[in-house]
Coordinates of C-alpha atoms and ligand atoms in Angstrom, one line a residue:
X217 CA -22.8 -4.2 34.0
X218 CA -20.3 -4.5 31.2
X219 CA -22.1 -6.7 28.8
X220 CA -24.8 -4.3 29.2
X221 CA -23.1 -1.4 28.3
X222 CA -20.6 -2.5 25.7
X223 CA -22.8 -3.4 22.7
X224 CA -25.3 -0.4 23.7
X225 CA -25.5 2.0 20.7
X226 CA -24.4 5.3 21.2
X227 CA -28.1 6.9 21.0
X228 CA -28.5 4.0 24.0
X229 CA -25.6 5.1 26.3
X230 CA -26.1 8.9 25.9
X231 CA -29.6 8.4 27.1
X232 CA -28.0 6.8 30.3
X233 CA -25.7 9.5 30.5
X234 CA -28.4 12.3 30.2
X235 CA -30.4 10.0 33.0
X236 CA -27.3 10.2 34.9
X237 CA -27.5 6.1 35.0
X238 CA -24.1 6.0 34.1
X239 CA -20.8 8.6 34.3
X240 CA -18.5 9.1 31.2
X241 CA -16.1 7.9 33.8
X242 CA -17.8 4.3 34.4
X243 CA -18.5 4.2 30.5
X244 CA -14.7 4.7 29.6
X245 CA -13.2 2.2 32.2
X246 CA -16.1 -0.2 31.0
X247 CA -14.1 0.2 27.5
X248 CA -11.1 0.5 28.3
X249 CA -11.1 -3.1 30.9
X250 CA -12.9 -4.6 28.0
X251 CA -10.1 -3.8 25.5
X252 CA -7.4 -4.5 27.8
X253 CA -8.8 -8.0 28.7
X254 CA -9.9 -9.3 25.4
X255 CA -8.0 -7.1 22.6
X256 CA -5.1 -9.6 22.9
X257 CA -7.1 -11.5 21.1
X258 CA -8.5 -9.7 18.3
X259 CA -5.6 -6.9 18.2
X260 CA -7.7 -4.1 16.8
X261 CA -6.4 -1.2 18.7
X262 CA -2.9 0.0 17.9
X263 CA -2.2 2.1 20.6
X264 CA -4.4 3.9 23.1
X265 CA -4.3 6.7 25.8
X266 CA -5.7 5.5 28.8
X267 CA -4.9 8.3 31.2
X268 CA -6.3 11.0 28.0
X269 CA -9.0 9.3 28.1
X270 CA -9.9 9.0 31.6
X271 CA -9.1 12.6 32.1
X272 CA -11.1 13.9 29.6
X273 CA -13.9 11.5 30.5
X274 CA -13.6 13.5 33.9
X275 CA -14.4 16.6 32.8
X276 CA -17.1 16.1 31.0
X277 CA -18.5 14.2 33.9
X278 CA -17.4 17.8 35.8
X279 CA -19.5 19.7 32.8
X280 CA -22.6 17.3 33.0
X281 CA -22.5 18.0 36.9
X282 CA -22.3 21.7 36.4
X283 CA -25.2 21.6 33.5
X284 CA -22.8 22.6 31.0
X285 CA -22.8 19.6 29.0
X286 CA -21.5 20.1 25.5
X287 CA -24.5 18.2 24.2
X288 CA -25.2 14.3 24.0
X289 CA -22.4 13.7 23.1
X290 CA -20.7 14.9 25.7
X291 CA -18.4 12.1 27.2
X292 CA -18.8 9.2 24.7
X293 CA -15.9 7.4 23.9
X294 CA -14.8 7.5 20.0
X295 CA -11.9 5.5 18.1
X296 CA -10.4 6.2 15.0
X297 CA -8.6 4.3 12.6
X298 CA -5.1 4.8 12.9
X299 CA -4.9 7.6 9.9
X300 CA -6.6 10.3 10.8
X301 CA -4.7 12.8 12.9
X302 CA -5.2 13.5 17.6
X303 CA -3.1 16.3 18.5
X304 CA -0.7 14.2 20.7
X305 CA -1.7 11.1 19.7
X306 CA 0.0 8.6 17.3
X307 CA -0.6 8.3 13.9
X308 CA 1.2 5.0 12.1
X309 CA -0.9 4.6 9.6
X310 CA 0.0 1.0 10.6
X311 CA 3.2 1.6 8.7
X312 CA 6.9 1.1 10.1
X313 CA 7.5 4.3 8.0
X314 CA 5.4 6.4 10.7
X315 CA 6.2 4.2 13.8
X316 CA 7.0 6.9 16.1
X317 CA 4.9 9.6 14.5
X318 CA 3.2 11.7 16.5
X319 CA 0.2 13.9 15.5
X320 CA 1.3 18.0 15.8
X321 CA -2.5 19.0 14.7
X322 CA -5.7 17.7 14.8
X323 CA -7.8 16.3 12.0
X324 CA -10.6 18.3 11.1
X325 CA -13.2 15.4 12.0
X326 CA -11.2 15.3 15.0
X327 CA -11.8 19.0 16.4
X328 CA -15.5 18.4 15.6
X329 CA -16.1 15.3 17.5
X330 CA -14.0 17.0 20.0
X331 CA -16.4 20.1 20.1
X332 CA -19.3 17.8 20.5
X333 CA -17.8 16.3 23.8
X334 CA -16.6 12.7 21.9
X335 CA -13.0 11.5 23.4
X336 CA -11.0 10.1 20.8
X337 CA -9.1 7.5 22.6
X338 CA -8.1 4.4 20.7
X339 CA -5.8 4.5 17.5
X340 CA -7.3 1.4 15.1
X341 CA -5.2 -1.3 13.2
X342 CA -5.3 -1.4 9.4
X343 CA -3.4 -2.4 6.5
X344 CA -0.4 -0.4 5.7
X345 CA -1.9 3.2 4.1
X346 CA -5.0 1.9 4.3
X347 CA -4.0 -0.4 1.1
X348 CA -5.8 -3.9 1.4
X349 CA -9.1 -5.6 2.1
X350 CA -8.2 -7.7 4.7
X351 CA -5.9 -5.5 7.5
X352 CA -3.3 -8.1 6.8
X353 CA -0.9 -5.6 5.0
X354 CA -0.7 -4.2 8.5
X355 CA 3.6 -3.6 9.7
X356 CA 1.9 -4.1 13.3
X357 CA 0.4 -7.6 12.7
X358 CA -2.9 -8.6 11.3
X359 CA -6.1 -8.2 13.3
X360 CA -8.9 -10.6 13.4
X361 CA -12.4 -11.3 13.1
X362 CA -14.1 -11.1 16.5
X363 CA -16.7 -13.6 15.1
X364 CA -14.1 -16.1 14.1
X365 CA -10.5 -15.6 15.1
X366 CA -9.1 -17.2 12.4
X367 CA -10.5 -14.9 9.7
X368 CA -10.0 -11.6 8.4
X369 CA -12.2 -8.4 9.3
X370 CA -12.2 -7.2 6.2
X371 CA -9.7 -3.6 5.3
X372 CA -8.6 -1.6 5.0
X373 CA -10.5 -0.1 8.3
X374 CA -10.4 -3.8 9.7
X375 CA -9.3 -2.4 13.2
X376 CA -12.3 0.1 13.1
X377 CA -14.7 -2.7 12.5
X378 CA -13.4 -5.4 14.7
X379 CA -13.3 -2.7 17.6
X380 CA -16.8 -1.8 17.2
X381 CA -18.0 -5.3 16.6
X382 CA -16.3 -6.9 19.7
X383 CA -17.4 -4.4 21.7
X384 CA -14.2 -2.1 22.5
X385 CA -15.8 1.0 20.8
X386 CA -19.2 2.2 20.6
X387 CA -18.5 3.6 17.2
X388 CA -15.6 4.5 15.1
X389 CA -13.9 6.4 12.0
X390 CA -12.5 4.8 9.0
X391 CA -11.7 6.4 5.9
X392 CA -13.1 4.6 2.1
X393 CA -11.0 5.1 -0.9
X394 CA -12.3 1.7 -2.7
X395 CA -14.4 0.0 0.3
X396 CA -12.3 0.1 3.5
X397 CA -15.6 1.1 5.0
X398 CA -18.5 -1.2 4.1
X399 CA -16.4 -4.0 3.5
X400 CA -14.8 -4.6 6.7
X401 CA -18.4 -3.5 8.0
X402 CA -19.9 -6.3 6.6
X403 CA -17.3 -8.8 7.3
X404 CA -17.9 -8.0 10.8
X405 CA -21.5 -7.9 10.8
X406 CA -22.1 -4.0 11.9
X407 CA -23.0 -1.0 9.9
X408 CA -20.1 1.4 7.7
X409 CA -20.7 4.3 6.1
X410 CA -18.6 5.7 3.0
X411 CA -20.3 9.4 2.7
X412 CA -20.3 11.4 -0.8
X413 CA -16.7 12.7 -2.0
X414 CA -16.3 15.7 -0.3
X415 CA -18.8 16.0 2.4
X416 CA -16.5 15.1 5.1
X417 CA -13.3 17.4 5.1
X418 CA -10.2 15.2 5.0
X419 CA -8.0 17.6 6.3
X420 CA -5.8 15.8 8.8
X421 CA -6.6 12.4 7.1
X422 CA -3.1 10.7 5.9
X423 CA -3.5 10.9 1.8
X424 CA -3.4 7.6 -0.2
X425 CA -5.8 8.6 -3.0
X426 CA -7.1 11.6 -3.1
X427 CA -9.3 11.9 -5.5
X428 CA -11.3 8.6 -3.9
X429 CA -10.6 9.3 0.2
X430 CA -13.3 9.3 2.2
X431 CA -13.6 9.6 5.5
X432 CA -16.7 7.6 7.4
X433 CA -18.1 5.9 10.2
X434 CA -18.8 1.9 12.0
X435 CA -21.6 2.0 14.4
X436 CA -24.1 -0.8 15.6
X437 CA -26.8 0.7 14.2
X438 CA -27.9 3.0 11.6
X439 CA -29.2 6.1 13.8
X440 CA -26.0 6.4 15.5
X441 CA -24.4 6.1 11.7
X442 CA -26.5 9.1 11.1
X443 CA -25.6 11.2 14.2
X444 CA -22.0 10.6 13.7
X445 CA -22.3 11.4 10.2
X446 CA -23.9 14.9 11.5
X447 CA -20.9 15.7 13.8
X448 CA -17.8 15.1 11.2
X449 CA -19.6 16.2 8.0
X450 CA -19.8 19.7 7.0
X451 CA -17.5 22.5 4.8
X452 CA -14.1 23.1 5.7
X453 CA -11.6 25.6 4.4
X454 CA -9.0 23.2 4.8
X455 CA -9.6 20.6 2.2
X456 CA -10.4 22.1 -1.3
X457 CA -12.3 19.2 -2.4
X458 CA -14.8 20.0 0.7
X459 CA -18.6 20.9 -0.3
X460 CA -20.1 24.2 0.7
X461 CA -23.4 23.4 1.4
X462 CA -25.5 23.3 4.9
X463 CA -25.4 19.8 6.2
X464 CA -28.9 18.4 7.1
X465 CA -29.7 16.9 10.6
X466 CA -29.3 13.5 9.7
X467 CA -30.5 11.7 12.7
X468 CA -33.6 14.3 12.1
X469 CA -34.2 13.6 9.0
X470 CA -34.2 9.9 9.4
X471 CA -37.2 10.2 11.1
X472 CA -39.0 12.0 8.7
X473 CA -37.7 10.0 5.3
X474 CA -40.0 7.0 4.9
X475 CA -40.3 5.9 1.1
X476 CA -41.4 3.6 -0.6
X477 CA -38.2 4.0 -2.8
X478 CA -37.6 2.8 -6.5
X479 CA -34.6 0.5 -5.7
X480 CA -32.2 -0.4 -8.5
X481 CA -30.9 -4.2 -8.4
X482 CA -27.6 -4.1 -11.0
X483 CA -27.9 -7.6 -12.6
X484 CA -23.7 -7.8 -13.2
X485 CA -22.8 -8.3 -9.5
X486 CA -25.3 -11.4 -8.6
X487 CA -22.8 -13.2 -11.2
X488 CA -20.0 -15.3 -11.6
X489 CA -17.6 -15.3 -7.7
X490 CA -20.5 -14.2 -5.7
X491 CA -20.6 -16.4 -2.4
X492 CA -24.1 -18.6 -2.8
X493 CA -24.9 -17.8 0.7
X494 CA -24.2 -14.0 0.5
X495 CA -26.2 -13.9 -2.7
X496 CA -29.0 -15.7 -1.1
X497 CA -29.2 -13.1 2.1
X498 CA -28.8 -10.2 -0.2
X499 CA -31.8 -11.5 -1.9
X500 CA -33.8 -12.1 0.8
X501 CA -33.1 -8.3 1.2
X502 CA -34.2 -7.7 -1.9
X503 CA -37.6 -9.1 -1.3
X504 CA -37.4 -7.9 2.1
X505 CA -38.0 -3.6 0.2
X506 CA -40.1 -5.5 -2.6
X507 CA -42.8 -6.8 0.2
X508 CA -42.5 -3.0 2.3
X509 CA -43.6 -1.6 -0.8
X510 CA -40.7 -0.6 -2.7
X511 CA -40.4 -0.4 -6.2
X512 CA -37.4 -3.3 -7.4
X513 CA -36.0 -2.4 -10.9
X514 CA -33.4 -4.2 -12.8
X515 CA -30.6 -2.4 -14.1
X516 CA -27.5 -2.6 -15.7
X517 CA -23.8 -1.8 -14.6
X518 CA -21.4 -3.3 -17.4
X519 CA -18.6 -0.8 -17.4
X520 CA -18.4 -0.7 -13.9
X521 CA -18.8 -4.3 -13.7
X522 CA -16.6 -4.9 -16.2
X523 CA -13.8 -1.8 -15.6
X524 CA -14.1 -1.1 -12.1
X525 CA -11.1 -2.7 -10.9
X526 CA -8.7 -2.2 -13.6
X527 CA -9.0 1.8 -13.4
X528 CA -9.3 1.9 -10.1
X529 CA -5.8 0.5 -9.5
X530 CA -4.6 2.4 -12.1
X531 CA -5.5 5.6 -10.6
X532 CA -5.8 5.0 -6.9
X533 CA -1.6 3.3 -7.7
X534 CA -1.5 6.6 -9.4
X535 CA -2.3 8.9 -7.1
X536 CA -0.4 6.6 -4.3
X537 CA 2.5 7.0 -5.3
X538 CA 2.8 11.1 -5.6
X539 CA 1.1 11.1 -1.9
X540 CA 3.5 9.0 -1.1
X541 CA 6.5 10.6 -2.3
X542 CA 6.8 12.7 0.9
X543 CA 8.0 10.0 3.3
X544 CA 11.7 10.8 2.2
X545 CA 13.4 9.6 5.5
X546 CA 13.9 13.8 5.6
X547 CA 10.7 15.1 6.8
X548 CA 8.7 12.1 7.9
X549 CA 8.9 9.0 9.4
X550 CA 11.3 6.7 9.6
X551 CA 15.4 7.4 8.4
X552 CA 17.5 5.0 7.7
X553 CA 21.0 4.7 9.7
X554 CA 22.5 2.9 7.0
X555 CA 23.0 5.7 4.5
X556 CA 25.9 7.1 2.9
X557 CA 24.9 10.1 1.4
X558 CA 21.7 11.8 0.3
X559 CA 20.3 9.8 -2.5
X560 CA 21.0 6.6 -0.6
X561 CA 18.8 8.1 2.2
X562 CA 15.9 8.5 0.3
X563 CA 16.3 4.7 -1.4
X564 CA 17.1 3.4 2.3
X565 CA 14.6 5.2 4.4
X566 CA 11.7 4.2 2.1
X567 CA 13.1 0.3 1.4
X568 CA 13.3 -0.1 5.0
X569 CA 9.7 2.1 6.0
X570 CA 7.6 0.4 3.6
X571 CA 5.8 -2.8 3.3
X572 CA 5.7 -4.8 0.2
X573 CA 2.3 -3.7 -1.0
X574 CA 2.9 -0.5 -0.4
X575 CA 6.0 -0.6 -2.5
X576 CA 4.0 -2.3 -4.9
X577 CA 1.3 -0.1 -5.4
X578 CA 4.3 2.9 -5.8
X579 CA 6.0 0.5 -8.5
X580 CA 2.8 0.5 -10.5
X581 CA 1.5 4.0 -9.7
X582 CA 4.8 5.4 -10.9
X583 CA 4.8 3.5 -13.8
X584 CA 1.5 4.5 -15.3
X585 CA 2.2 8.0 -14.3
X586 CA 5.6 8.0 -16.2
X587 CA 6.0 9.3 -19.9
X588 CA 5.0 7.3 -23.0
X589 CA 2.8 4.8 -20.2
X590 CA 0.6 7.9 -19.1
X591 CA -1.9 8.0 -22.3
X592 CA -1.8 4.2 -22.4
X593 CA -3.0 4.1 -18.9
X594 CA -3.3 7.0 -16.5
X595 CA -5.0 8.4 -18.5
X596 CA -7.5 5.9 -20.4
X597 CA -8.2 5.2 -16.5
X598 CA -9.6 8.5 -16.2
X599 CA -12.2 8.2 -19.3
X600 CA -13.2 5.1 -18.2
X601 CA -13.6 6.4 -14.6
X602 CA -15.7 9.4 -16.3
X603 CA -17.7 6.7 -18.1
X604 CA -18.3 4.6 -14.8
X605 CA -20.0 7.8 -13.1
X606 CA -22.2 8.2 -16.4
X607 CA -23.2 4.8 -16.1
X608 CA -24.8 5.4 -12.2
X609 CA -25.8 8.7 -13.3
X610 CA -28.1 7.3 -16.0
X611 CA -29.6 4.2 -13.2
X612 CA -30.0 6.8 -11.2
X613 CA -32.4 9.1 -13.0
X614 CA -35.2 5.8 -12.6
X615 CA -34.0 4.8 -9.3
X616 CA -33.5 6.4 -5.7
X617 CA -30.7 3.8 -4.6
X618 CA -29.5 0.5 -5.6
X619 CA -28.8 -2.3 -3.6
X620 CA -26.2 -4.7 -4.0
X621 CA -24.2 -7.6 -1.8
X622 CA -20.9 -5.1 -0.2
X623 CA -18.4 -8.5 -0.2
X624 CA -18.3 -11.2 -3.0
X625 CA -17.3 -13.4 0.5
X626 CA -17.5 -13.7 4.1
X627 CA -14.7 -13.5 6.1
X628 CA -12.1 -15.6 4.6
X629 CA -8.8 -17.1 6.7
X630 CA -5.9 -15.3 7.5
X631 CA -3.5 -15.8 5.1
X632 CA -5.9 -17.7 2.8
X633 CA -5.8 -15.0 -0.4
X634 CA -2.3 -14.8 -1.1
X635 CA -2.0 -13.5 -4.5
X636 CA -2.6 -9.6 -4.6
X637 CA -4.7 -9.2 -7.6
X638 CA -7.2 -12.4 -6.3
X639 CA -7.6 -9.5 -3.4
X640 CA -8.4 -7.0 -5.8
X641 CA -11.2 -8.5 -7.1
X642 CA -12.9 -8.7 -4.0
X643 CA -13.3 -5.2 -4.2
X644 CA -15.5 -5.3 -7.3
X645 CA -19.1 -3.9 -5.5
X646 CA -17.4 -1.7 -3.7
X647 CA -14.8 0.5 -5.7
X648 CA -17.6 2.0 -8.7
X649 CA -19.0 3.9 -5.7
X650 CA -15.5 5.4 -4.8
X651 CA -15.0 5.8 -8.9
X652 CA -18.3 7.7 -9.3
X653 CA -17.9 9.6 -5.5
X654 CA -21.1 8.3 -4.7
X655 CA -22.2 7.6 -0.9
X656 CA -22.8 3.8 0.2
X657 CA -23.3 2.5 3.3
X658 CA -23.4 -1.3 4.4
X659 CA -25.7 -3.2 6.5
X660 CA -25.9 -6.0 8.4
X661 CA -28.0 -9.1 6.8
X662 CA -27.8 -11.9 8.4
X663 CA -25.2 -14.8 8.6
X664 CA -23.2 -17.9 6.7
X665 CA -24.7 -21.3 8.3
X666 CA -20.9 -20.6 10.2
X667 CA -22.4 -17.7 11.6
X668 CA -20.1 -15.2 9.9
X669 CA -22.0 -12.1 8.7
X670 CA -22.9 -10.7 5.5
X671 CA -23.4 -7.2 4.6
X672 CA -25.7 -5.7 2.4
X673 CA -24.5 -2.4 0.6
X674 CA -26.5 0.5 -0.3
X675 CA -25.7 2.7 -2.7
X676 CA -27.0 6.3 -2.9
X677 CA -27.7 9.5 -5.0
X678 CA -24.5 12.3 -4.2
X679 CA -25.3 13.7 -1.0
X680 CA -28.8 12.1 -0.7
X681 CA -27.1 10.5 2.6
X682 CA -30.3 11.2 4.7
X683 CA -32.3 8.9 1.8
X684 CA -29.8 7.0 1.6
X685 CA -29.6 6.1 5.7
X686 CA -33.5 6.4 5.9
X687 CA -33.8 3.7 3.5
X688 CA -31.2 1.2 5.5
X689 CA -33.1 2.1 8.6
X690 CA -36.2 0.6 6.9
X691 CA -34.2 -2.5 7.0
X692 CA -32.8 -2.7 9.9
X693 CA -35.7 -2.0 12.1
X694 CA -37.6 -5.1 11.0
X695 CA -34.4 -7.2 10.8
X696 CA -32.8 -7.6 14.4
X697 CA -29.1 -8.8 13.1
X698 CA -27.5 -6.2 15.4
X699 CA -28.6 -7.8 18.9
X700 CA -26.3 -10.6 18.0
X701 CA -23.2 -10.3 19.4
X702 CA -19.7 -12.1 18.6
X703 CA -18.4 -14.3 21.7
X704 CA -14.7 -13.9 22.9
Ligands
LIG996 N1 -9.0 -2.6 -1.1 C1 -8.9 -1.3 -1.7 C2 -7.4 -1.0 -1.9 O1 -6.6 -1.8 -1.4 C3 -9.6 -0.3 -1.0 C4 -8.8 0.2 0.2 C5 -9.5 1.4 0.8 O2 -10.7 1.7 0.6 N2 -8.7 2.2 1.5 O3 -7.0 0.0 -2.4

């Protein structure tokens, strides 16, 4: 029964559950003996609460029986990256500073999936703060490809995606501040969604940029994307940056959506360190919309080709490093035993709590913040940033979306990109969309001749996220990438 069940989408398993061809109960343990058996191996789960889970898998079992189910939701399992808060449950941020943290509150996408009858059970590996690409900056250990064991999944939600690609999760949260979504996504061969700035509430989510955190979702397939999308999105009083609009069905309006579209294809990023056999997939996309009907239009991108990653780690450092400045060894996280006096606590606690990008990342962000550096850099980084958004808002008054490869590369070997700013540039499709607050989403493509897979990324209008969706869904439902499955 288990392979059956494990790579179902979620739209699949609630249908069994609504059947009654399967308990929440069954479903859960499935998980849960999967993840137990072959997690050793790919290490994408930090912690998770097996008896929570099987408890509240119970009950809604109990709730289905009495006809009181919360909905279809009820009863389906749902991990989150290890940064967004479970009343009860730890919340590491996959950082030695927050080791024995444990959640006093719920998220706000947390008491929503609850409400719907989704169990959050499974706390997913990362890099440190959710600063990386490759969930290698991780204080718990690195987690790996399930596709290849000796690669990276991608970051800085690597856990998310590895869990939902090797079959532990039927879908998962991750938060995007410059990619941690789609890229990981796309190194692991299953769809990531980064919504628009502000239409998920990130109250509950632990800051590390916040004027680029996103909160969004890793499924199997682009429906379920969609639905999931519909539980966590929505105004929230709790996070000022939160939009006040009605959020639209998504999974609804999926169906209705059905172009053709006028697809922009930015001529900068099929340049100079693009992977010949991503570029070649993405392509074959490409032609893929051209031949349904679409409308393909070149346009151009050059500041945020060219400017991207330069003010992005000037402000997202930026931005770091005030967030940051609460894990003091007083309030938070870990405290040194070393210290002699006050000061000394503070130096200690966050020497000993942090890893060495994080502490980079603070280095710089406090450096461009301080005085005489701030108009050099800070805030040039802004302008340019303001810039960046002009530059997609003028592609996209003759274009509904552009589409772009997500990764310059496939999966590349643990280990194998040592140097910090050679990992920075890998980020160069993905961070414009955080820059401008745009919504992207990634979807699978097709594979390397080593069968690793490649992600194609979508880039969308602000809150056009049921366009956006519709027009992956073309893709995917005459491209069956998703019934292959990684072997462990
Ligand atoms: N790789 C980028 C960074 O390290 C993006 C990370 C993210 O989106 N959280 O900042």
């Amino acid at each position: 029964m288990a392979d059956e069940i494990v790579f179902k989408s979620v739209a699949e398993l609630s249908a069994k559950l609504a059947a009654k061809e399967i308990s929440s109960s069954e479903l859960m343990q499935t998980f849960i003996a999967r993840t137990k058996s072959l997690d050793g191996r790919v290490k994408s789960f930090n912690s998770f609460d097996e008896p929570g889970a099987l408890a509240a898998a119970k009950a809604a079992d109990e709730r289905r029986a009495a006809g009181q189910a919360k909905g279809a939701l009820d009863g389906i399992p749902v991990s989150l990256k290890d940064v967004i808060a479970v009343e009860g449950q730890p919340l590491t941020c996959s950082s030695k500073m927050l080791a024995n943290f444990v959640s006093p509150y719920d998220a706000t996408v947390t008491t929503k999936l609850k409400s719907a009858g989704a169990i959050p059970w499974g706390r997913l590996n990362m890099d440190e703060f959710a600063m990386g690409s490759s969930t290698e900056n991780s204080a718990f250990g690195p987690t790996a490809n399930p596709w290849d064991l000796t690669r990276v999944p991608g970051g800085s939600s690597g856990g998310s995606a590895a869990a939902v690609a090797a079959g532990f999760a039927p879908w998962a949260l991750g938060s995007d501040t410059g990619g941690s979504i789609r890229q990981p996504a796309a190194l692991c061969g299953i769809v990531g969604l980064k919504p628009t700035y502000g239409l998920v509430s990130r109250f509950g989510l632990a800051a590390y940029a916040s004027s680029l955190d996103q909160i969004g979702t890793f499924a199997h397939s682009v429906e379920d994307a969609a639905t999931l999308l519909g539980v966590i999105a929505g105004h929230d009083e709790r996070d000022s940056t939160s939009y006040r609009a009605e959020v639209p069905d998504y999974a609804a309006a999926l169906k209705q959506k059905k172009g053709p579209w006028r697809l922009g294809v930015p001529k900068e990023f099929f340049g100079e360190g693009l992977d010949p056999e991503v570029s070649a997939a993405v392509k074959k996309a490409i032609e893929f919309y051209k031949n349904a009907g679409c409308e393909i239009k070149e346009v151009s991108l050059p500041l945020a080709s060219e400017y991207a990653i330069a003010a992005y780690y000037i402000i997202a450092t930026a931005e770091a490093s005030s967030n940051l400045a609460r894990y003091d060894g007083v309030r938070y996280g870990h405290r040194s035993k070393s210290a002699k006096n006050v000061v000394d606590l503070y130096f200690q606690s966050r020497a000993e709590g942090f890893g060495e990008e994080v502490k980079r990342r603070i280095i710089l962000g406090t450096y461009v913040l301080s005085s005489g550096y701030y108009d050099a850099y800070y805030l040039r980084a802004q302008k340019v940033r303001t810039l960046i958004r002009q530059e997609y808002q003028r592609v996209f008054t003759e274009c509904d979306a552009l589409l772009s490869p997500t990764s310059p590369v496939p999966a590349f070997k643990i280990g194998e990109v040592g140097d910090p700013l050679a990992m920075y540039l890998l980020d160069i499709y993905t961070i414009g969309v955080n820059l401008a607050g745009l919504p992207g989403i990634s979807v699978p493509c097709g594979f390397t001749a080593s069968k690793l897979p490649i992600g194609l990324q979508i880039i969308g209008q602000p809150f056009a996220e049921a366009d956006l969706l519709a027009i992956a869904q073309t893709y995917e439902r005459a491209h069956d990438w998703k019934s292959q499955h990684p072997e462990l």
